[in-house]
XYZ file of C-alpha atoms in Angstrom:
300
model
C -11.385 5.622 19.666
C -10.144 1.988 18.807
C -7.862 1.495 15.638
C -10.066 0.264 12.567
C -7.442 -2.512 12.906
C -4.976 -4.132 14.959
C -2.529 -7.126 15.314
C -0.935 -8.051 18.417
C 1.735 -11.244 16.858
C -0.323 -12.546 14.426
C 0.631 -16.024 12.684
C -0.692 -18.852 10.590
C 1.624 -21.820 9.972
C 0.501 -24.202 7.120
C 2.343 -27.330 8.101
C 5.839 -26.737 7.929
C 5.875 -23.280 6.326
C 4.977 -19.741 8.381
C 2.526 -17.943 5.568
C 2.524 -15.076 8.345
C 4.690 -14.511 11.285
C 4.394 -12.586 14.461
C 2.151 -10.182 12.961
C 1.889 -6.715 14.856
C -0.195 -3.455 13.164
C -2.425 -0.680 13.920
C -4.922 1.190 11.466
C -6.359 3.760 12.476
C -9.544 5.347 12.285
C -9.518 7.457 8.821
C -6.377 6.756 7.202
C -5.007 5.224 3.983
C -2.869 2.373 4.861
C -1.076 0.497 2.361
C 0.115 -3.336 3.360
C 2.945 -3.891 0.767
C 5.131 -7.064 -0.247
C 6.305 -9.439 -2.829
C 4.033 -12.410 -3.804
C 4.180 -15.102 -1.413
C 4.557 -12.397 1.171
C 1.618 -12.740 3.806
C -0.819 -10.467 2.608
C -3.664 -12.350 1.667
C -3.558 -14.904 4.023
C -3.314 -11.644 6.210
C -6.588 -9.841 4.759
C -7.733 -13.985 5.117
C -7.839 -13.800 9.063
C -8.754 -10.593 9.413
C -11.976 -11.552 7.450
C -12.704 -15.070 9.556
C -12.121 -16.776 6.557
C -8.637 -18.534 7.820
C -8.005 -19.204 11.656
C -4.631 -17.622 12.695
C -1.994 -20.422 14.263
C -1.237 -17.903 17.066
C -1.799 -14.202 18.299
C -4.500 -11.721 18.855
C -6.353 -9.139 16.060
C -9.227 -7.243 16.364
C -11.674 -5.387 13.583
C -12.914 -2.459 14.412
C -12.453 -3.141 17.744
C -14.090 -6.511 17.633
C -11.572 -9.314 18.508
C -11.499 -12.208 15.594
C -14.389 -14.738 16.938
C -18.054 -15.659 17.255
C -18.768 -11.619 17.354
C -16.513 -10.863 14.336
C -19.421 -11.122 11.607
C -21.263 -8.343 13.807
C -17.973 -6.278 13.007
C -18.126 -7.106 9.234
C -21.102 -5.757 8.546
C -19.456 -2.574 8.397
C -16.641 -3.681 6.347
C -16.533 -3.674 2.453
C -14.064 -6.013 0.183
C -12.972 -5.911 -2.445
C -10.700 -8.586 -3.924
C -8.036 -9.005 -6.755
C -10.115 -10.749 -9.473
C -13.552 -9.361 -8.895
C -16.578 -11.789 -9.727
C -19.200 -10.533 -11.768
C -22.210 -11.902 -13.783
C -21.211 -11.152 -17.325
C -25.196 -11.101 -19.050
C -26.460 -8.849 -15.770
C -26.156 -5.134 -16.174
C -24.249 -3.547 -13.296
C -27.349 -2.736 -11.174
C -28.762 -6.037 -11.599
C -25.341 -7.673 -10.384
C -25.180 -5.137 -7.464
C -29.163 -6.273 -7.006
C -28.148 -9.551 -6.147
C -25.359 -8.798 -3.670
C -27.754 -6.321 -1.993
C -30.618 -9.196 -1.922
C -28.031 -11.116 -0.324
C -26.551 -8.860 2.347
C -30.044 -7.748 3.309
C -29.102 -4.032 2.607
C -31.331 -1.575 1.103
C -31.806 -1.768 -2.337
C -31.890 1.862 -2.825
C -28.155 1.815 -1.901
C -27.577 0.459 -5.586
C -28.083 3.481 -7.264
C -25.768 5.391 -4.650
C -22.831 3.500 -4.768
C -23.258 3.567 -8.711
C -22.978 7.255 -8.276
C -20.215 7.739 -6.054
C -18.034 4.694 -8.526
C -19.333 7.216 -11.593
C -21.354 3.972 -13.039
C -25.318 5.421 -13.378
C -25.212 6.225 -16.539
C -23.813 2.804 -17.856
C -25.720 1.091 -15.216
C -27.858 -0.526 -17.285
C -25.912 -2.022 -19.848
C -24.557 -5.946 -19.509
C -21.471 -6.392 -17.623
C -20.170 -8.388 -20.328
C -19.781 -5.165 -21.962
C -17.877 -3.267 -19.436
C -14.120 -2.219 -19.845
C -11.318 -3.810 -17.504
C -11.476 -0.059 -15.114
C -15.476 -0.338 -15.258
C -15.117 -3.513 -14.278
C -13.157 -2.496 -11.462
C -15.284 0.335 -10.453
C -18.213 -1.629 -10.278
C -16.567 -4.306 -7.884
C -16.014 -1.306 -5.588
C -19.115 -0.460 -5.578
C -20.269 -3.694 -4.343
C -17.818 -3.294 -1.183
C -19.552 -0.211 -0.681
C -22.841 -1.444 -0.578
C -22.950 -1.924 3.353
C -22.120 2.073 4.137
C -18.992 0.494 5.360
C -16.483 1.852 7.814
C -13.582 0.172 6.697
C -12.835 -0.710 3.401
C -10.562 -3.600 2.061
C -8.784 -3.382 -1.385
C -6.728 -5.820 -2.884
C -4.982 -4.580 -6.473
C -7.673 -2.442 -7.025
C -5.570 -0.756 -10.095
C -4.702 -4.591 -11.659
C -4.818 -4.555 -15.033
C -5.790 -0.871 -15.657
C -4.613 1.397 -18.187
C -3.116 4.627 -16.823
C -6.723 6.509 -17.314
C -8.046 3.643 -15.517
C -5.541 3.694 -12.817
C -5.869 7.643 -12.423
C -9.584 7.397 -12.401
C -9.408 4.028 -9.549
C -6.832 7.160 -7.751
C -9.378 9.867 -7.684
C -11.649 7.359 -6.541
C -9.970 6.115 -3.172
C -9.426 9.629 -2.679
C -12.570 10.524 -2.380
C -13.829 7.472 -0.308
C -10.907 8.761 1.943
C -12.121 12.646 2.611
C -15.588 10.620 3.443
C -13.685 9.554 6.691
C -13.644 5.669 5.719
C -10.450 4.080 6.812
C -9.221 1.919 3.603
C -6.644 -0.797 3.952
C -4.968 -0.973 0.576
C -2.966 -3.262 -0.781
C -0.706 -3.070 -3.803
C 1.907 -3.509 -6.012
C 1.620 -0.374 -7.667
C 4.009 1.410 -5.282
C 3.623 4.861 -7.083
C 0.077 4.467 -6.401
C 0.920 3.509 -2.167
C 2.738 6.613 -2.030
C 0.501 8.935 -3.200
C -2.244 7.706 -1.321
C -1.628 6.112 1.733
C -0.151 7.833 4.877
C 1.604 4.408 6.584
C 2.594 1.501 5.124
C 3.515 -1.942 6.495
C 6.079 -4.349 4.605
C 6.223 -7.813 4.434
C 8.342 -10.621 3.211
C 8.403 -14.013 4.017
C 5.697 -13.645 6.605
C 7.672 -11.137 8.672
C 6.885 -7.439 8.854
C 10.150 -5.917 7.752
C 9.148 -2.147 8.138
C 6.719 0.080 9.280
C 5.413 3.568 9.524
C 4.424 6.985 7.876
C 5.764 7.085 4.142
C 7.544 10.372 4.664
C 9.218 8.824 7.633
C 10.306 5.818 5.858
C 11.863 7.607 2.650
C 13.775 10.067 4.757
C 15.408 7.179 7.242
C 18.916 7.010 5.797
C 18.034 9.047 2.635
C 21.923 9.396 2.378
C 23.485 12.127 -0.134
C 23.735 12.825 -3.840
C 26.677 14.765 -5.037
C 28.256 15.084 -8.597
C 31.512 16.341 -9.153
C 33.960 18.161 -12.072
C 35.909 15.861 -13.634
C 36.828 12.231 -13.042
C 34.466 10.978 -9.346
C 37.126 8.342 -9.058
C 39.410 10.732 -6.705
C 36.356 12.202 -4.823
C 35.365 8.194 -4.780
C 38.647 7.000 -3.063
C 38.659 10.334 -0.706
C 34.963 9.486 0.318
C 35.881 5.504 1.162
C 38.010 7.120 4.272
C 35.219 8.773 5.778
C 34.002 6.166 9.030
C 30.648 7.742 8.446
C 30.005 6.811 5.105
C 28.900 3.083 4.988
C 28.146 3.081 0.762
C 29.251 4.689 -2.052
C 27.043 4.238 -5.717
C 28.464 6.023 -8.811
C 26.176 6.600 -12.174
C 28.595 8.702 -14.485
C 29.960 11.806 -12.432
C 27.064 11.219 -9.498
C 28.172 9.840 -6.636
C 25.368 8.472 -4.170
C 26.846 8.466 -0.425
C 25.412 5.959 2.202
C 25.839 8.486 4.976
C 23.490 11.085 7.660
C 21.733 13.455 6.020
C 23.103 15.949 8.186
C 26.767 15.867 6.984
C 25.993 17.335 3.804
C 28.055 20.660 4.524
C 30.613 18.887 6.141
C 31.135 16.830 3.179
C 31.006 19.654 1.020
C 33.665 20.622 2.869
C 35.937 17.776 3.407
C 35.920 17.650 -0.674
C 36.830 21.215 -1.165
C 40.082 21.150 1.203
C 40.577 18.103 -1.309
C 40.511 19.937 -4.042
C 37.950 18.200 -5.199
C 35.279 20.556 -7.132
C 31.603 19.836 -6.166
C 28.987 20.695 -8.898
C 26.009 20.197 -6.656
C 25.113 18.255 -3.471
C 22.201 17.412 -1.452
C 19.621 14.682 -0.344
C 18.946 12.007 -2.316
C 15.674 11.681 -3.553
C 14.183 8.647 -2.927
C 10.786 7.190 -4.088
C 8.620 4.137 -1.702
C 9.896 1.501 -4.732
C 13.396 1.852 -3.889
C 12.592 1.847 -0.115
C 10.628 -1.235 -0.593
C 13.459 -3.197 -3.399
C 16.272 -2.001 -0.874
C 14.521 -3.614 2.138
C 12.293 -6.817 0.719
C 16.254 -7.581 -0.882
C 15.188 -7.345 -4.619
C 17.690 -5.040 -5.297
């Protein structure tokens, strides 16, 4: 089966700046894939020329297996968007404004009272929009990208603005358009939110992808070593400096965090020891997909 999405060096130049640069991904088929990146980073223009709505300068992409073209709006029939600052007619009730999308897409109007279901909106269905908190707000706007029955779903800052009910609620929800099978590209800058639901994530800066892959993956690469010591760190500190293998050292109080393979925990343990250098406890370092991302986008 063909990914849900791929890029093969995808760019758009806007005179003399590069909004996105060599561009290559794959979604597959299913999974929760989170595109990730500062603002000014490429991902809207990205989700842009995916859609048709922007030309790319250069390179290849294809949606659901349909390359970007005169065909692509057969493709997006099965695709569902929703966008950062969802539209919405304020003195509508929710059906009504979900009425008028469906009118418009020529889709079944019985799908309204579905995708009010699934988004947990019937029973305030018909009350005006105006009305509506920030999350319901929200909910309804994914409702409208599920309208279609879509395949693939597009979300951009679906959490924005949400309180943390809201954002748990939003959660629950992508969770449960994922165990339908829909493949959902999300994108976010709620990075708590990217790891718990998305297995691979793509990182951009500047236009460039800077990293790639599954999230477990990426937060083990380099996870380097935690260790805290008896005493004053500053010998254990000057000991660990002379070590070729360790390429960083971070102290916070008597922790030490070692820039080093994972897999020379026990030899460091023991390298401090014959020091005389008493360890209190050492292991991994525990590392979350915001310091991943802040370490490689250079914010940190």
């Amino acid at each position: 089966m063909t990914p849900a999405i791929v890029t093969e060096s995808l760019s758009k130049r806007y005179a003399s700046r590069m909004a996105v640069e060599n561009l290559s991904i794959q979604v597959q088929r299913g999974e929760v894939f989170g595109l990730l990146g500062p603002n000014g980073a490429g991902k809207t223009t990205t989700i842009a020329m995916l859609l048709g709505l922007v030309a790319p300068t250069s390179g290849h992409a294809a949606l659901l297996g349909t390359p970007l073209g005169p065909q692509l709006a057969v493709a997006l029939r099965k695709v569902g968007v929703m966008i950062e600052t969802p539209a919405i007619y304020p003195y509508l009730n929710g059906a009504e404004n979900l009425l008028v999308l469906a009118r418009a897409g020529r889709i079944d109007p019985q799908r309204v009272d579905r995708v009010l279901q699934i988004v947990g909106l019937q029973e305030r269905a018909k009350e005006a929009a105006r009305t509506y908190s920030q999350g319901m707000r929200q909910r309804l706007a994914i409702a409208a990208a599920l309208l279609p029955d879509p395949e693939l779903i597009i979300l951009d800052e679906p959490t924005n603005g949400l309180d943390p009910a809201g954002m748990v609620e939003i959660r629950d929800l992508i969770r449960h358009l994922a165990a339908e099978g829909r493949t959902i590209l999300l994108c976010s800058h709620v990075l708590h939110e990217v790891e718990q639901l998305c297995q691979r994530v793509a990182i951009l800066k500047e236009g460039r992808l800077i990293a790639q892959g599954n999230v477990a993956d990426l937060l083990q690469r380099e996870q380097g070593i935690r260790l805290r010591v008896e005493g004053d760190p500053a010998a254990a500190i000057a000991l660990l400096h002379a070590l070729p293998w360790v390429t960083g050292l971070t102290q916070e109080g008597t922790v030490i965090f070692v820039d080093a393979p994972s897999q020379r925990v026990a030899e460091l343990n023991t390298y401090l020891a014959r020091n005389d250098i008493a360890v209190a406890e050492i292991g991994l370092r525990e590392r979350s997909l915001e310091t991943f991302f802040l370490e490689v986008t250079g914010d940190r």
